[in-house]
PDB file of C-alpha atoms in Angstrom:
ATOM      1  CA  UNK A   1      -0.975  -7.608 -34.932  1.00 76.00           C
ATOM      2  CA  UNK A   2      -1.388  -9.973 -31.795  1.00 84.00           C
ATOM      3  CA  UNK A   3       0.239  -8.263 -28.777  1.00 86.00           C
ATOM      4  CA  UNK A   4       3.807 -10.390 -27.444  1.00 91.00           C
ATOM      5  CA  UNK A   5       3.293 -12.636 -24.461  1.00 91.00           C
ATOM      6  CA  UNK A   6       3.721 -11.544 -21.260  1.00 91.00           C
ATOM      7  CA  UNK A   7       3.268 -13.538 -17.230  1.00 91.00           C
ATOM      8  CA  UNK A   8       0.042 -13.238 -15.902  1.00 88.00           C
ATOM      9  CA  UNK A   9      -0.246 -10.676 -13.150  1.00 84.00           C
ATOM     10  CA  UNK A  10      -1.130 -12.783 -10.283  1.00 81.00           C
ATOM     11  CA  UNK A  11       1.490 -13.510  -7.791  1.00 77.00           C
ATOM     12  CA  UNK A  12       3.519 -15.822  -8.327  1.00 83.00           C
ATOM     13  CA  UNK A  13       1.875 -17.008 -11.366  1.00 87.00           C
ATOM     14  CA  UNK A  14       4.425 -17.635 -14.619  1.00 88.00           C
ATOM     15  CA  UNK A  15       1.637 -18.721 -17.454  1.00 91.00           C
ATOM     16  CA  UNK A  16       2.429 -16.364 -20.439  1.00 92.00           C
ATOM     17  CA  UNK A  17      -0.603 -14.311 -21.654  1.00 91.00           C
ATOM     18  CA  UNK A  18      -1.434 -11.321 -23.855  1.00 90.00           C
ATOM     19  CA  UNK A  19      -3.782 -10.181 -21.664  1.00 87.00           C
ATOM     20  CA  UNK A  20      -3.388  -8.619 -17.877  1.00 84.00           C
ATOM     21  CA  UNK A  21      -4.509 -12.363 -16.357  1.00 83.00           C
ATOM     22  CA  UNK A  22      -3.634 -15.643 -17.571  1.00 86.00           C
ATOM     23  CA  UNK A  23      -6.992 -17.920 -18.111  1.00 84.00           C
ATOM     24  CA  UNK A  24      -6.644 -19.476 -14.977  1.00 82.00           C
ATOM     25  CA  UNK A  25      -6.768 -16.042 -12.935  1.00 79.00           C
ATOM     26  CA  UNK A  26      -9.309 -14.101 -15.357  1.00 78.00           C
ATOM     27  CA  UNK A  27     -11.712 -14.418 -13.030  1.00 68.00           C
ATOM     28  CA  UNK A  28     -10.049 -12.481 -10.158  1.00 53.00           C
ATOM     29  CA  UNK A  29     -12.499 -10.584  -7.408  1.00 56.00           C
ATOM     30  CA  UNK A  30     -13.102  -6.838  -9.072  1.00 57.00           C
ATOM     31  CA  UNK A  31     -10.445  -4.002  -8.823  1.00 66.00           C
ATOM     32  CA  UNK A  32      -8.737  -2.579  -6.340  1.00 71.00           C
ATOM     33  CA  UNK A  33     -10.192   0.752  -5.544  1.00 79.00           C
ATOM     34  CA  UNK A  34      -8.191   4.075  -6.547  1.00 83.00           C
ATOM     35  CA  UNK A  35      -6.292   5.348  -3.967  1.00 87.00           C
ATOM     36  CA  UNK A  36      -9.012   8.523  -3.561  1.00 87.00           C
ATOM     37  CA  UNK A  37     -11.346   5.881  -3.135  1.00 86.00           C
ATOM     38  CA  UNK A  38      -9.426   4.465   0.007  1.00 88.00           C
ATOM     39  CA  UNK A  39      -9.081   7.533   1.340  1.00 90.00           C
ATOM     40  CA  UNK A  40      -5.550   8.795   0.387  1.00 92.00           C
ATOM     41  CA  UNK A  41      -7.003  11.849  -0.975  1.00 94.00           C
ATOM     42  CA  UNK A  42      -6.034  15.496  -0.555  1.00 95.00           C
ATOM     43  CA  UNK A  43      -7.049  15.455   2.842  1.00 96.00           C
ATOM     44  CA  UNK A  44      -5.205  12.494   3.980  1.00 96.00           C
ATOM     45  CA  UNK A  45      -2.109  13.937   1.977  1.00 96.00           C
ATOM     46  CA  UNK A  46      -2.564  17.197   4.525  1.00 97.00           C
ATOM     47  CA  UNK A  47      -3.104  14.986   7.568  1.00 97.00           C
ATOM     48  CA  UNK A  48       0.382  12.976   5.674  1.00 97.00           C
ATOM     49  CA  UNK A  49       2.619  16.384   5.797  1.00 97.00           C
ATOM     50  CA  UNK A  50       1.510  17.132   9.271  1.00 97.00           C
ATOM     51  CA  UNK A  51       2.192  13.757  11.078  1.00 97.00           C
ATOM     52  CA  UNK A  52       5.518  13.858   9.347  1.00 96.00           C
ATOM     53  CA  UNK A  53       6.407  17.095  10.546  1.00 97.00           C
ATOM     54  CA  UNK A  54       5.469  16.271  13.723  1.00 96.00           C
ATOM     55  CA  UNK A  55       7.091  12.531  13.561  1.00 95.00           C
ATOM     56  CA  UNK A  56       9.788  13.024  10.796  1.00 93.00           C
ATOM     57  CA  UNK A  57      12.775   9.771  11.915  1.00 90.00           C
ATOM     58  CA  UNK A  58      11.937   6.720  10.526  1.00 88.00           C
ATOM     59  CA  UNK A  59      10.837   4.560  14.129  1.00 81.00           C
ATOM     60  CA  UNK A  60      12.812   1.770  13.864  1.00 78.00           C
ATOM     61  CA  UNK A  61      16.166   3.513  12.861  1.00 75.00           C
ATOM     62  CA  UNK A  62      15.396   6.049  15.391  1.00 72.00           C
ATOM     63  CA  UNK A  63      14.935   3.052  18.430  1.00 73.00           C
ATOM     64  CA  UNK A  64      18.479   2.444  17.215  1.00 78.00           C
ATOM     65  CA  UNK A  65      19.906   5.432  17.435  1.00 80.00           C
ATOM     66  CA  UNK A  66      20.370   6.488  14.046  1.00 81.00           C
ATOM     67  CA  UNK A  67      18.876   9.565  12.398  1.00 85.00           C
ATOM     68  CA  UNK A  68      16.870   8.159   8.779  1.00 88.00           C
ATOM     69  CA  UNK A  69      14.161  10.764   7.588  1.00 92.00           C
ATOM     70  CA  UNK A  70      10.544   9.141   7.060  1.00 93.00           C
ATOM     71  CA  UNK A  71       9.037   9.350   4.179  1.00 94.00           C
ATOM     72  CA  UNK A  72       5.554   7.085   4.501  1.00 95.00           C
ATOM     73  CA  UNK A  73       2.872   7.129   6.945  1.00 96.00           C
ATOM     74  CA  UNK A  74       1.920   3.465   7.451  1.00 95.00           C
ATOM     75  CA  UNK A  75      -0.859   2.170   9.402  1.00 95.00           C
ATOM     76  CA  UNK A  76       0.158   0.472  11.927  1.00 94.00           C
ATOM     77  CA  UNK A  77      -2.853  -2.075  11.917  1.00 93.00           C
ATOM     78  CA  UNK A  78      -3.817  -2.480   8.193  1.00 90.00           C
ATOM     79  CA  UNK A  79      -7.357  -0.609   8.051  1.00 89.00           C
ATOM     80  CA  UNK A  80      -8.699  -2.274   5.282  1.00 85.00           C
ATOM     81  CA  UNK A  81     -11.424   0.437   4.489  1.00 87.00           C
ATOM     82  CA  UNK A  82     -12.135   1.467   8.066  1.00 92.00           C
ATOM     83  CA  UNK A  83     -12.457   4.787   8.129  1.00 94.00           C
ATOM     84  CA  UNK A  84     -11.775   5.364  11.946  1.00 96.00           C
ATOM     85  CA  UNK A  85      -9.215   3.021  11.920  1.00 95.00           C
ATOM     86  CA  UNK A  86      -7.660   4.379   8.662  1.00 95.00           C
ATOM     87  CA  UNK A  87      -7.989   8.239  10.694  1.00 97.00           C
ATOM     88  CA  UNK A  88      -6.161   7.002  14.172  1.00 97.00           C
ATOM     89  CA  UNK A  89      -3.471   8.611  14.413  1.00 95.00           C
ATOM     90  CA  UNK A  90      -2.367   6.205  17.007  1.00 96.00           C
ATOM     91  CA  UNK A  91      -2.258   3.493  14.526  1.00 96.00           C
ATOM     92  CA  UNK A  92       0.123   5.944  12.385  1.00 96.00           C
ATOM     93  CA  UNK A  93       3.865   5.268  12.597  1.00 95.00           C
ATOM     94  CA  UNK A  94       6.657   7.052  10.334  1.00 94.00           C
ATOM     95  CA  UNK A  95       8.114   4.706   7.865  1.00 93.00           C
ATOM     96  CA  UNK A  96      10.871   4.910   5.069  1.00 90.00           C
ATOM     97  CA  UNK A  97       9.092   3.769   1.462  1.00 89.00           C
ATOM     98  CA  UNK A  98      11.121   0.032   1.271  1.00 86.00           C
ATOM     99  CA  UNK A  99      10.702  -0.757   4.745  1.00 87.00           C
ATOM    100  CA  UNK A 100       6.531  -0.094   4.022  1.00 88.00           C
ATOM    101  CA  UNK A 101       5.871  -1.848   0.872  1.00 88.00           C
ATOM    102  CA  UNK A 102       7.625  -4.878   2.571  1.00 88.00           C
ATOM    103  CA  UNK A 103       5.219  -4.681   5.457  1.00 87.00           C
ATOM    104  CA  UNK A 104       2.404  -4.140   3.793  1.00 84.00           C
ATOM    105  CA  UNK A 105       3.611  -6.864   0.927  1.00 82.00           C
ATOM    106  CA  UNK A 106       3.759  -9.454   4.039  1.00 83.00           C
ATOM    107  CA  UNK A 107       0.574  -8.445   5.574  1.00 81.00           C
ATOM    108  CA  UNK A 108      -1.365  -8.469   2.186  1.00 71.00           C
ATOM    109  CA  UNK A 109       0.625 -11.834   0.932  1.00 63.00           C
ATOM    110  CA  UNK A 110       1.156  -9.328  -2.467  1.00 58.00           C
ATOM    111  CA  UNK A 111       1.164  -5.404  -3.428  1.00 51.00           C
ATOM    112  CA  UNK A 112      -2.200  -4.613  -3.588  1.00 49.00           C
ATOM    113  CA  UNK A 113      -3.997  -7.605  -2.493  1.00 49.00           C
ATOM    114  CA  UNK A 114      -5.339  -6.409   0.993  1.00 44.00           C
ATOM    115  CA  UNK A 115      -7.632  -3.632  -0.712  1.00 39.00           C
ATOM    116  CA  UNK A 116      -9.823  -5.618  -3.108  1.00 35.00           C
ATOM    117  CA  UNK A 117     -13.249  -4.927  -2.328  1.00 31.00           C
TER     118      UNK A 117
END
C-alpha cells in the first residue's frame, strides 16, 4: 500500500510527495543536529532555570510596563554552534515561546534552517 501524498517539507514548497522532500528538494544539505548536539542539553536546561529565575518578565512586555512571565531563553545574537557565544549570558534575553520562534523563524528565513551543519 503506497503511502497518501503529502507537500514537501521545504518552505514554502507545495509539490505533493510521499516522501519527507519532494524530488526537487531531496537533495537538501544533511540534518539538523539534535538539540543535545547544539548544546541544549541538561546543562544548558540548568543554566535555562537559573537565568529565568533570575530574569523571569518577558523584556519587551516588561519595557512596557506590563508584567508577562518568560518562558524561553533566546540568544540574543543567533550562535549558530558557537559555543562561547551560545554560553554568554549577555547575549541571553527572556522571551515568551511565540514571540521566539518568530524571531528565530525571521532570522533563519524557516524553523530550523539556521542549524544545518
Amino acid at each position: 500500500m503506497k503511502k497518501p501524498l503529502k507537500p514537501c517539507n521545504k518552505y514554502g514548497c507545495n509539490q505533493l510527495t510521499r516522501d519527507k522532500y519532494c524530488e526537487s528538494h531531496r537533495q537538501l544539505p544533511e540534518q539538523r543536529k539534535s538539540s543535545n548536539q547544539r548544546g541544549y542539553n541538561y546543562k544548558w536546561q540548568l543554566a535555562r532555570e537559573r537565568f529565568l529565575k533570575q530574569n523571569p518578565l518577558f523584556v519587551h512586555c516588561k519595557n512596557e510596563g506590563k508584567y508577562i512571565s518568560a518562558t524561553v531563553v533566546d540568544h540574543i545574537i543567533p550562535h549558530k554552534g558557537d559555543m562561547k557565544l551560545f554560553w554568554d549570558s549577555k547575549n541571553c534575553q527572556p522571551l515568551c515561546k511565540h514571540p521566539h520562534d518568530v524571531k528565530t523563524a525571521t532570522e533563519d528565513g524557516g524553523f530550523g534552517k539556521g542549524s544545518i551543519r
